[in-house]
Short mmCIF file of C-alpha atoms and ligand atoms in Angstrom, two decimals:
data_model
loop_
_atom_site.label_atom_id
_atom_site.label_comp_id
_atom_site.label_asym_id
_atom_site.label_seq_id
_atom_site.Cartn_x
_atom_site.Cartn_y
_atom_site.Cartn_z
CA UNK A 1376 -21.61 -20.27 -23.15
CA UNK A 1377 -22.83 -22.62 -20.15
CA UNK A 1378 -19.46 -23.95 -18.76
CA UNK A 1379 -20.09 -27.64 -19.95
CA UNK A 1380 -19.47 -26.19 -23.53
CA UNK A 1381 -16.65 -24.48 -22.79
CA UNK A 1382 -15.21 -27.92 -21.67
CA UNK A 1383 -16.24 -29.38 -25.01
CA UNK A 1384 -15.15 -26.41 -27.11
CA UNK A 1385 -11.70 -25.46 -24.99
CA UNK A 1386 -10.77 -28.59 -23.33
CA UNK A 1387 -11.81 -31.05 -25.71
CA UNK A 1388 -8.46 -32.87 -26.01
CA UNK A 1389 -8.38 -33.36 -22.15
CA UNK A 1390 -9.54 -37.34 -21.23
CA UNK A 1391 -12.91 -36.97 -19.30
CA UNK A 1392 -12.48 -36.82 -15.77
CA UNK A 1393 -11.36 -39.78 -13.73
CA UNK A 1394 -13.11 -38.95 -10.79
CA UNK A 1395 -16.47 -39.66 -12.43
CA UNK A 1396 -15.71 -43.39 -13.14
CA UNK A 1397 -15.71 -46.22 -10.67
CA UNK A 1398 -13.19 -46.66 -8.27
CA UNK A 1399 -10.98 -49.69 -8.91
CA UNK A 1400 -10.14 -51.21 -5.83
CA UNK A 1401 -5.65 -50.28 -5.62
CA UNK A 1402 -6.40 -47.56 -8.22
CA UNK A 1403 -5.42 -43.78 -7.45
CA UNK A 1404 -8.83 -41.75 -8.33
CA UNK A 1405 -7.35 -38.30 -9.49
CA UNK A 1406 -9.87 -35.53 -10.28
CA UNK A 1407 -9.74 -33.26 -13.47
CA UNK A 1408 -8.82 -29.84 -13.72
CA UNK A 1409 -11.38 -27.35 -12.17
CA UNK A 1410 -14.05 -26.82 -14.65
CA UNK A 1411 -16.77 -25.39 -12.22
CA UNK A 1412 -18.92 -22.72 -12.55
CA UNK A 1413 -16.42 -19.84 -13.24
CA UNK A 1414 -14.20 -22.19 -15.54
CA UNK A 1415 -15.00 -20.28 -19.21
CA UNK A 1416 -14.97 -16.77 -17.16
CA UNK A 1417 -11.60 -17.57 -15.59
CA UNK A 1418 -9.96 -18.07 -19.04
CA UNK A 1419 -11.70 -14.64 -20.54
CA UNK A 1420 -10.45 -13.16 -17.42
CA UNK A 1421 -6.79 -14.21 -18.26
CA UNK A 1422 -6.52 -13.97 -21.88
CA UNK A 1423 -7.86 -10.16 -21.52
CA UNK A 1424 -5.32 -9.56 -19.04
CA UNK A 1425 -2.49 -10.99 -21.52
CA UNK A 1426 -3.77 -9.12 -24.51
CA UNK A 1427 -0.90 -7.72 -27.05
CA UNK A 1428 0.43 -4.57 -25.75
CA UNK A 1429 -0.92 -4.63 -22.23
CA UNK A 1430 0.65 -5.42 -18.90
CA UNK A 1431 -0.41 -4.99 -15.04
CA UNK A 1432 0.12 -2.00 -13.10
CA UNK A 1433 1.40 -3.54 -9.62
CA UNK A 1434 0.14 -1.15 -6.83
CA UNK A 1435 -0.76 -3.04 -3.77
CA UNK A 1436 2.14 -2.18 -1.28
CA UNK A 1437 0.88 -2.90 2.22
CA UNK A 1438 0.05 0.24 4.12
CA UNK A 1439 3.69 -0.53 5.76
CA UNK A 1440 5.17 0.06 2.21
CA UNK A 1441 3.10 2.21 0.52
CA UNK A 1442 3.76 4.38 3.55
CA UNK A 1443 7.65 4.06 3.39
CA UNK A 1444 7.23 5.12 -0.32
CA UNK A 1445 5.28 8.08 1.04
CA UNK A 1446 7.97 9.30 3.38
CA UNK A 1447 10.61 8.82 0.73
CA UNK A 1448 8.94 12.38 -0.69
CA UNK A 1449 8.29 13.67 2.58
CA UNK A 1450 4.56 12.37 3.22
CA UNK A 1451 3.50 11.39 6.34
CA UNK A 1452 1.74 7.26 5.81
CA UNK A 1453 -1.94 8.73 6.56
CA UNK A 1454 -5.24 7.36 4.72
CA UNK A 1455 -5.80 10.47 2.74
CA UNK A 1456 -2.55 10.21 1.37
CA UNK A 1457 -2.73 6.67 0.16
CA UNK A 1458 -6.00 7.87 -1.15
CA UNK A 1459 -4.68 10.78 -2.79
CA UNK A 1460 -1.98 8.91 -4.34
CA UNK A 1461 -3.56 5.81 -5.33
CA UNK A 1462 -6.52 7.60 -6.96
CA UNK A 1463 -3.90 9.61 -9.13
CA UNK A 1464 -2.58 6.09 -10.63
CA UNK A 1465 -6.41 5.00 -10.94
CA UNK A 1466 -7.67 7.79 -12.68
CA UNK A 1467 -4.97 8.57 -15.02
CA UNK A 1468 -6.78 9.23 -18.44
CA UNK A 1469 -5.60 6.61 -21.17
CA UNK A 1470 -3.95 4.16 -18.64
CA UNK A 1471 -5.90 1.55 -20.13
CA UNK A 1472 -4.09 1.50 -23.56
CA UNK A 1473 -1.75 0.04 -22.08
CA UNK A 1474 -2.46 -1.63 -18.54
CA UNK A 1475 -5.07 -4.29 -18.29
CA UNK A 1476 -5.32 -5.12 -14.69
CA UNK A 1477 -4.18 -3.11 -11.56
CA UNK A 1478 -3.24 -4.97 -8.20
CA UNK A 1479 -4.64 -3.30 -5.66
CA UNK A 1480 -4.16 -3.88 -1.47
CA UNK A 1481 -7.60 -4.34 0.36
CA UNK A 1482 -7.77 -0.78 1.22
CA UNK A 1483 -8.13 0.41 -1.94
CA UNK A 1484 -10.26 -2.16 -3.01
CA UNK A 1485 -13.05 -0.74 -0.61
CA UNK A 1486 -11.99 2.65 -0.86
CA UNK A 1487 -13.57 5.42 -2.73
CA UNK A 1488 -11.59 8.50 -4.48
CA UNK A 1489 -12.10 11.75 -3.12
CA UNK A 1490 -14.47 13.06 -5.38
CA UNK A 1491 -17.11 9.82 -4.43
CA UNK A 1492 -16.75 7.75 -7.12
CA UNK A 1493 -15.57 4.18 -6.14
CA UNK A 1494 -11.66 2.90 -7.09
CA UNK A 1495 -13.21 0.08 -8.74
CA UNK A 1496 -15.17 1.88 -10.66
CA UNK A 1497 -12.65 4.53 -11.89
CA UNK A 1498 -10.12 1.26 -13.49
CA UNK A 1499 -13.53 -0.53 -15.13
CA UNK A 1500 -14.13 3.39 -17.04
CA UNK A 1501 -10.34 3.12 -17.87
CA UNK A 1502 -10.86 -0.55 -19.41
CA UNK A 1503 -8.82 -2.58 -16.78
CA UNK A 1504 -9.32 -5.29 -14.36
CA UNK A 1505 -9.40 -4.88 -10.51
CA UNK A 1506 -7.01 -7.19 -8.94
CA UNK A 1507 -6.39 -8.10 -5.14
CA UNK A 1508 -3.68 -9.01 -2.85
CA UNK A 1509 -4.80 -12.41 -1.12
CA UNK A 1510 -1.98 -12.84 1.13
CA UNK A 1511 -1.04 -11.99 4.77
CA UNK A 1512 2.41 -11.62 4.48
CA UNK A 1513 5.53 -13.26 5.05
CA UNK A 1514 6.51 -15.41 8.66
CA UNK A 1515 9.60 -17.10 9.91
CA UNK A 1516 9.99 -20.43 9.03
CA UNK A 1517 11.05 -22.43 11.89
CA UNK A 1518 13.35 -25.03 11.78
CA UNK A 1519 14.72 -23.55 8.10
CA UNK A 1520 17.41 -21.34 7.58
CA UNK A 1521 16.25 -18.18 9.12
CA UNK A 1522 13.45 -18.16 5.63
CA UNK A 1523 10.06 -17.67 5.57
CA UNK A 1524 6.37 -18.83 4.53
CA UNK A 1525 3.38 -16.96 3.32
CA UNK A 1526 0.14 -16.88 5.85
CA UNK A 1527 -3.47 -16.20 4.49
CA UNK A 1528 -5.42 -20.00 3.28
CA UNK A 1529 -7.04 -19.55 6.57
CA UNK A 1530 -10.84 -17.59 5.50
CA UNK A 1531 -9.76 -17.50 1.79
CA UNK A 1532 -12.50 -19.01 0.24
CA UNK A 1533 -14.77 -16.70 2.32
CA UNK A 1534 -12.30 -13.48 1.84
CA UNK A 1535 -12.21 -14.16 -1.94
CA UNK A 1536 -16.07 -14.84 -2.38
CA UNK A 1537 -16.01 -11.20 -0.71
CA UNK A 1538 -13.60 -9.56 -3.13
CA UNK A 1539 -15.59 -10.75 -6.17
CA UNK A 1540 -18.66 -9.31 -4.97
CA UNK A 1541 -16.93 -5.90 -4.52
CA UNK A 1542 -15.51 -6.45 -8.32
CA UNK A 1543 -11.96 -8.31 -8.34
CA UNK A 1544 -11.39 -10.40 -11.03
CA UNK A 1545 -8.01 -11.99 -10.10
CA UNK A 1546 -5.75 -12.53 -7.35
CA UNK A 1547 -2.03 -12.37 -6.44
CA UNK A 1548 -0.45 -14.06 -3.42
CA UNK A 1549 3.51 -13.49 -3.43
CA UNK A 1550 5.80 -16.07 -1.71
CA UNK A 1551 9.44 -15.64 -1.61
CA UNK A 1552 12.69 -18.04 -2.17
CA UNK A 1553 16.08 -16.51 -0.97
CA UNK A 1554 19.33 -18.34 -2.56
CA UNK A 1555 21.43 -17.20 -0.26
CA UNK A 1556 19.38 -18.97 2.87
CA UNK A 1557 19.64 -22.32 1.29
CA UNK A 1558 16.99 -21.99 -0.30
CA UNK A 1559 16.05 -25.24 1.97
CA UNK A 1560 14.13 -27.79 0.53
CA UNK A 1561 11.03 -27.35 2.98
CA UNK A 1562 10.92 -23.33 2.36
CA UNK A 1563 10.92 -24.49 -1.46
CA UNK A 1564 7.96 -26.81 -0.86
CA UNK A 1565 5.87 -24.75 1.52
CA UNK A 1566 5.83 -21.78 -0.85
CA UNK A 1567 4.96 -24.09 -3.69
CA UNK A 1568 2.14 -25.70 -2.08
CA UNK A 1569 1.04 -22.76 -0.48
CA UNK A 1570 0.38 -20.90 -4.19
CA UNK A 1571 -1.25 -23.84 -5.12
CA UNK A 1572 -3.91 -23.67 -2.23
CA UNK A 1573 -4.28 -20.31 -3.08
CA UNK A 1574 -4.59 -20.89 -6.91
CA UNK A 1575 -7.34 -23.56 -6.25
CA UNK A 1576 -9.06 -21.46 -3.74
CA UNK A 1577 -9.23 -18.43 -5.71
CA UNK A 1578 -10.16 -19.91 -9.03
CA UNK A 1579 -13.72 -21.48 -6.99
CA UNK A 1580 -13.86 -18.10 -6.37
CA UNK A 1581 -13.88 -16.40 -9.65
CA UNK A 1582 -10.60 -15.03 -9.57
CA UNK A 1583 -7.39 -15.42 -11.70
CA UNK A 1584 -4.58 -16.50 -9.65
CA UNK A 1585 -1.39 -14.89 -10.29
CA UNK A 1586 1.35 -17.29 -9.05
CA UNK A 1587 4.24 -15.48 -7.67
CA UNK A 1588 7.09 -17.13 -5.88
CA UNK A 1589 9.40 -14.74 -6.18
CA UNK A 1590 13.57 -15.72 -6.19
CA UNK A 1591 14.50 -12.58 -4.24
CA UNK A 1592 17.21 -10.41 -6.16
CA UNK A 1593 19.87 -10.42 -2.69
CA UNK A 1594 23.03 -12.31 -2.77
CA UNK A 1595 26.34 -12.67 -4.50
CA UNK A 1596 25.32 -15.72 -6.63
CA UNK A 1597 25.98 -15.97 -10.61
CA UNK A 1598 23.10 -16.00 -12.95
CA UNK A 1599 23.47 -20.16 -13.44
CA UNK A 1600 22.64 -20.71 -9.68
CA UNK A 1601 19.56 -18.36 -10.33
CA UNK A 1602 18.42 -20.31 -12.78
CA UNK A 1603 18.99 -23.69 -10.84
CA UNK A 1604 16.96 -22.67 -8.33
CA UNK A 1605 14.19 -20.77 -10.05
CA UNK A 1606 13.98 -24.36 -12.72
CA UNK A 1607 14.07 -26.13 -9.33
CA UNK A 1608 11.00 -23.54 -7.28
CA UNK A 1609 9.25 -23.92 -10.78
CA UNK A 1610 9.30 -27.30 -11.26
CA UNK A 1611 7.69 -27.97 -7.50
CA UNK A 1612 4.89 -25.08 -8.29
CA UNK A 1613 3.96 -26.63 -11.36
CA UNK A 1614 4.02 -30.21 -9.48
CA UNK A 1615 1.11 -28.63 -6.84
CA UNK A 1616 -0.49 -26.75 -9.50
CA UNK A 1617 -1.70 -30.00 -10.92
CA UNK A 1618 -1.92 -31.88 -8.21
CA UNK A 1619 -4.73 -29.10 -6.43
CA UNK A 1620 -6.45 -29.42 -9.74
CA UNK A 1621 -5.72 -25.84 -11.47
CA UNK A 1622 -7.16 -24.96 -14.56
CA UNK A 1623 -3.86 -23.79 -16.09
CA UNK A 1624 -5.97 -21.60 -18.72
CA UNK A 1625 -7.15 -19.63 -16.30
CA UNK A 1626 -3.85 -18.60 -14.13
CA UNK A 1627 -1.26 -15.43 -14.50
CA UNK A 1628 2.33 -16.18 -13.45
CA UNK A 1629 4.68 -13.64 -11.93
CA UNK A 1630 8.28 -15.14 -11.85
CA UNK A 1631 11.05 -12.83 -11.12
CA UNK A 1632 13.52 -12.87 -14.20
CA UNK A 1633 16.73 -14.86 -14.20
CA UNK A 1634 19.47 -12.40 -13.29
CA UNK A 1635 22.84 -12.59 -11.33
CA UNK A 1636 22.32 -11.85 -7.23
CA UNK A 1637 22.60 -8.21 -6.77
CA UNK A 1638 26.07 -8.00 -5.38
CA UNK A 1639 27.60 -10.51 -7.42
CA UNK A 1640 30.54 -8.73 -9.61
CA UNK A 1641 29.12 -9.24 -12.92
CA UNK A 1642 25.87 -7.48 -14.79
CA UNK A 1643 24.24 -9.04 -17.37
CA UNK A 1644 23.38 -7.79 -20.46
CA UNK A 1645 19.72 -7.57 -21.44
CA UNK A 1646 20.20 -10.58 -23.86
CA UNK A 1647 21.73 -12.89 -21.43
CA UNK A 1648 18.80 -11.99 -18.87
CA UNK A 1649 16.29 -13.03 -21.71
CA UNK A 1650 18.23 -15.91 -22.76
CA UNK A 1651 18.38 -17.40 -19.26
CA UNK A 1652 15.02 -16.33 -18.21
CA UNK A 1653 13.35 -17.70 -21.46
CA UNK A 1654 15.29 -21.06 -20.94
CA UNK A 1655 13.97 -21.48 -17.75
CA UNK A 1656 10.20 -20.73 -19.16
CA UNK A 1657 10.23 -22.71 -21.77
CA UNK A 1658 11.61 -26.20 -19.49
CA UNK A 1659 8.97 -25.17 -17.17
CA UNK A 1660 5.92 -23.41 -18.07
CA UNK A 1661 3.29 -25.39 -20.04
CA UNK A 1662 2.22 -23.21 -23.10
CA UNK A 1663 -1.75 -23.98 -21.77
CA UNK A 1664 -0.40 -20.82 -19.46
CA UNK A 1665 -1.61 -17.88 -21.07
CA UNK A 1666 0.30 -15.12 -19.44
CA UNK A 1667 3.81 -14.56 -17.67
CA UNK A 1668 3.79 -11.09 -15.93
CA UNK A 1669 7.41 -10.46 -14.52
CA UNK A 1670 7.54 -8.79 -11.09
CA UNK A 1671 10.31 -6.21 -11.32
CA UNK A 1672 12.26 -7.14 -8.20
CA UNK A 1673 14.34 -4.02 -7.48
CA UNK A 1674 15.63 -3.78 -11.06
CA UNK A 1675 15.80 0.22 -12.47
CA UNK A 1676 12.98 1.10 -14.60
CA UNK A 1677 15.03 1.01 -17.24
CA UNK A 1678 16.71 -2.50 -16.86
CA UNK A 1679 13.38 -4.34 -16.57
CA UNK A 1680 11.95 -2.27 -19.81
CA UNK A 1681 15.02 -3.27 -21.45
CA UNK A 1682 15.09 -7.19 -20.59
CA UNK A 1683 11.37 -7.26 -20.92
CA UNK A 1684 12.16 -6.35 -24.28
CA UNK A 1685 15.00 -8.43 -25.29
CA UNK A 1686 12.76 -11.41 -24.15
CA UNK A 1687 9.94 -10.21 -27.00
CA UNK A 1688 12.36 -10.52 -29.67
CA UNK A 1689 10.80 -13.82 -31.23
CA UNK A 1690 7.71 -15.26 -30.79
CA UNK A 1691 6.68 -16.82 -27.43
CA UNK A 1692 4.36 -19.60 -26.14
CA UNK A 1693 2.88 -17.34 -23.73
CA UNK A 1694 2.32 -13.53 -23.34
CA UNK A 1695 5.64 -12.00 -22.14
CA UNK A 1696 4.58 -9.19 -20.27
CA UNK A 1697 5.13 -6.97 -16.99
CA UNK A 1698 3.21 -6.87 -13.49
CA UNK A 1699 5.82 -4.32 -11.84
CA UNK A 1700 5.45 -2.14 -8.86
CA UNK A 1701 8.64 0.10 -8.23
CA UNK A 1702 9.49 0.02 -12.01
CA UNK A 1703 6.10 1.96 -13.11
CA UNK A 1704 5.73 3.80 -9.95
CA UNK A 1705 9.31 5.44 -8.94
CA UNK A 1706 9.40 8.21 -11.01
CA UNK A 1707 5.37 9.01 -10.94
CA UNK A 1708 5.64 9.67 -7.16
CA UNK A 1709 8.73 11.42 -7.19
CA UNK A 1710 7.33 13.86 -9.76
CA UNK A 1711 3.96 14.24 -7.53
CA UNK A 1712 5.60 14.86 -4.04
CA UNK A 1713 1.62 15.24 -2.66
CA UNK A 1714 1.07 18.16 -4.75
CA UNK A 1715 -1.99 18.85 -6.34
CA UNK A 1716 -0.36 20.63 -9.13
CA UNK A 1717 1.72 17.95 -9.70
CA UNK A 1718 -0.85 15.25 -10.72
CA UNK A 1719 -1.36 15.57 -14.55
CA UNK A 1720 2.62 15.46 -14.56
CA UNK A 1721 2.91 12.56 -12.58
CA UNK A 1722 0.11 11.12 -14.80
CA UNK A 1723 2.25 11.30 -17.68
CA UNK A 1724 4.72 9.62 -15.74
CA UNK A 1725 2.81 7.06 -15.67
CA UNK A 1726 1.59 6.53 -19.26
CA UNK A 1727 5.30 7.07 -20.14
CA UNK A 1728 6.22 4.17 -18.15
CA UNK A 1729 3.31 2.31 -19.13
CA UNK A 1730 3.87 2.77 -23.15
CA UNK A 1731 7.32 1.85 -22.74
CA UNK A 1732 6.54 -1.50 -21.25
CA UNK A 1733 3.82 -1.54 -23.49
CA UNK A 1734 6.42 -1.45 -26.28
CA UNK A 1735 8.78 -3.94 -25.03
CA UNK A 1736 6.01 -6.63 -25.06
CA UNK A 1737 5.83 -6.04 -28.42
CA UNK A 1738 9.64 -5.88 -28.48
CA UNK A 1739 9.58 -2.22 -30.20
CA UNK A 1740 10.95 -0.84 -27.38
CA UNK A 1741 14.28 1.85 -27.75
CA UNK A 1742 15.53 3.39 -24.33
CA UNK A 1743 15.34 7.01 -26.52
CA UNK A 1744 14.49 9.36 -24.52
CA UNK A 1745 14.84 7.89 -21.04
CA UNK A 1746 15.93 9.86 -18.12
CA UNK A 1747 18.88 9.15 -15.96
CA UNK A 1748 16.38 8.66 -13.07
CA UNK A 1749 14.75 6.13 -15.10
CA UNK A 1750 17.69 4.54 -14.82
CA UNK A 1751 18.27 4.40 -10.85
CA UNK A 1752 18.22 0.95 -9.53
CA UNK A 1753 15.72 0.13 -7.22
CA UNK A 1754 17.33 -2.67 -5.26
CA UNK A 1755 16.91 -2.64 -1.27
CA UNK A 1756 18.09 -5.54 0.78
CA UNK A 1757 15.76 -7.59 2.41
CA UNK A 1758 13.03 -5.53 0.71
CA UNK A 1759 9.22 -6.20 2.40
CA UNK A 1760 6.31 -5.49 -0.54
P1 13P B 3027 8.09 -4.96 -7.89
O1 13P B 3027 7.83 -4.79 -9.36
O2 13P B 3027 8.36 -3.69 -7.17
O3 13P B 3027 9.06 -6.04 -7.62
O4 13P B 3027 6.74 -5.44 -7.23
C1 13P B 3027 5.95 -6.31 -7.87
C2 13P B 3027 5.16 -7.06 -6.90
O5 13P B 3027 3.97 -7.07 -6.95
C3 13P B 3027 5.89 -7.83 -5.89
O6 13P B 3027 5.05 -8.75 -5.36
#
């Protein structure tokens, strides 16, 4: 389908675009939402990714991280390692039942698996979608309190173009808000409009944006200041989202769920996570978004199976689903340790982990079964992805 059907079949309802009438003299001329070339492949893109069942498998630590995760079983951070380890996740046999897109750090991206055949290659055989960190990284903030903004617009267009051509299909680009820093309204804004940049960028290139500001976990703060400032972070996205002219159809969020501050006295229950969290979705998120993919923030493997659940419960607007890093990963490496022998049990680490998330999107999931390690939190202070 040429994309000027796709904008008569799938956006039909939407007025024709303003930008292609006559400018009245006093008048704002607003353009419509992208609907370029990639437009009707974006959507495919992001509906496949949301299918029933399916969630992402989070796995683009920066060398920094992926190498502190190393040494936490007594690797050294070296190139064959992260290869080592990073082809295990790729290449586990079945993954795709239940992960449809894998975010992967540039490295890997390029990178082939030891036996020659390319990473890229080895999640297409397994049915799921190559993703790719975008982002630079996180930089003080000056003049805010002691926060922080997210660097990379600067050759994105050019660096995204490139990650297409090597077989990415969508994006992610994490900014962060901290509630106990404020958060101030200019760190607010900046991540905001950065994801938006990013969105629009990445969507001329081809690729799904995932939008992730994520409300960092640290501080003493109940769960009703979490969700203040997560409706307030939302509502500003949202605001740049349309005005940079994003095809909503064709974007993946990645909130963090609405849960007390770490060290505040009080846990809450799975059903007061979902309650809150859904709350805040449902005041914010247009249902034209086709995907939410929670980021699991520190939470134990078992706490963010067990909200993800509770929120699947009744039928949502959107597809309630996961995008987690530490919460698929943390017992997979700690059952490999590096060792060869170790990989098909890690493996099934991994599908275990995978199925279980799998089944709390569908909200079928019982914590049966689960190990106590499963159940270790996760939580560092201050933690750098
Ligand atoms: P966690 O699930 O470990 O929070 O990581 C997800 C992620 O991609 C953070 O950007």
């Amino acid at each position: 389908m040429a994309a000027t059907q796709f904008a008569a079949n799938t956006l039909a309802a939407r007025p024709a675009a303003v930008a292609s009438r006559p400018a009245r003299r006093g008048l704002r001329v607003q353009a419509a939402a992208y609907n370029g070339a990639y437009a009707e492949e974006l959507v495919a893109t992001a509906r496949k990714i949301a299918s029933t069942g399916k969630g992402i498998l989070a796995m683009d630590e920066s060398n920094a991280t992926c190498g502190k995760r190393l040494e936490s079983v007594g690797l050294e951070n070296t190139v064959e390692n992260r290869q080592a380890y990073r082809e295990l996740l790729v290449s586990t046999p079945g993954l795709g039942q239940y992960i449809s897109g894998a975010i992967l750090f540039e490295e890997t991206l390029f990178q082939d698996t030891r036996k020659g055949t390319s990473m890229v290659d080895e999640l297409n055989k397994n049915g799921i979608v190559p993703g790719i960190k975008v982002d630079k990284g996180l930089h003080p903030l000056d003049n805010s309190n002691n926060e922080s903004w997210c660097a990379g617009l600067d050759g994105l267009s050019q660096r995204c173009a490139d990650y297409y051509k090597q077989g990415a299909r969508f994006a992610k680009w994490r900014s962060v808000v901290s509630i106990p820093a404020g958060p101030s309204a200019i760190a607010v804004r900046d991540c905001a409009y950065g994801l938006a940049r990013y969105a629009a960028i990445a969507q001329n290139a081809g690729l799904v944006p995932i939008v992730e500001p994520e409300i960092l976990l640290d501080g003493d703060h109940d769960i009703d200041r979490t969700l203040e400032v997560a409706e307030m972070t939302w509502a500003e996205t949202f605001k740049y989202l349309a005005d940079n002219n994003v095809l909503f159809e064709g974007i993946l969020l990645k909130p963090s769920m609405v849960t007390p501050g770490a060290e505040h006295a009080k846990r809450s229950t799975p059903d007061e996570v979902a309650a809150y969290t859904l709350r805040m979705l449902r005041r914010r998120v247009p249902p034209a978004v086709p995907g939410i993919m929670f980021l699991s923030g520190g939470q134990s493997e078992l706490e963010s199976t067990l909200n993800l659940n509770a929120m699947n419960q009744s039928p949502n607007p959107w597809h309630v689903s996961f995008s987690y890093a530490r919460a698929l990963q943390n017992t997979v490496l700690k059952t490999w340790k590096g060792e060869e022998g170790n990989v098909e049990a890690a493996q099934a680490m991994l599908l275990k982990r995978a199925k279980a998330n799998s089944d709390a999107q569908q909200g079928k999931y019982t914590a049966d079964g689960e190990s106590a390690e499963a159940a270790k939190g996760m939580f560092e202070k201050g933690y750098v992805y």
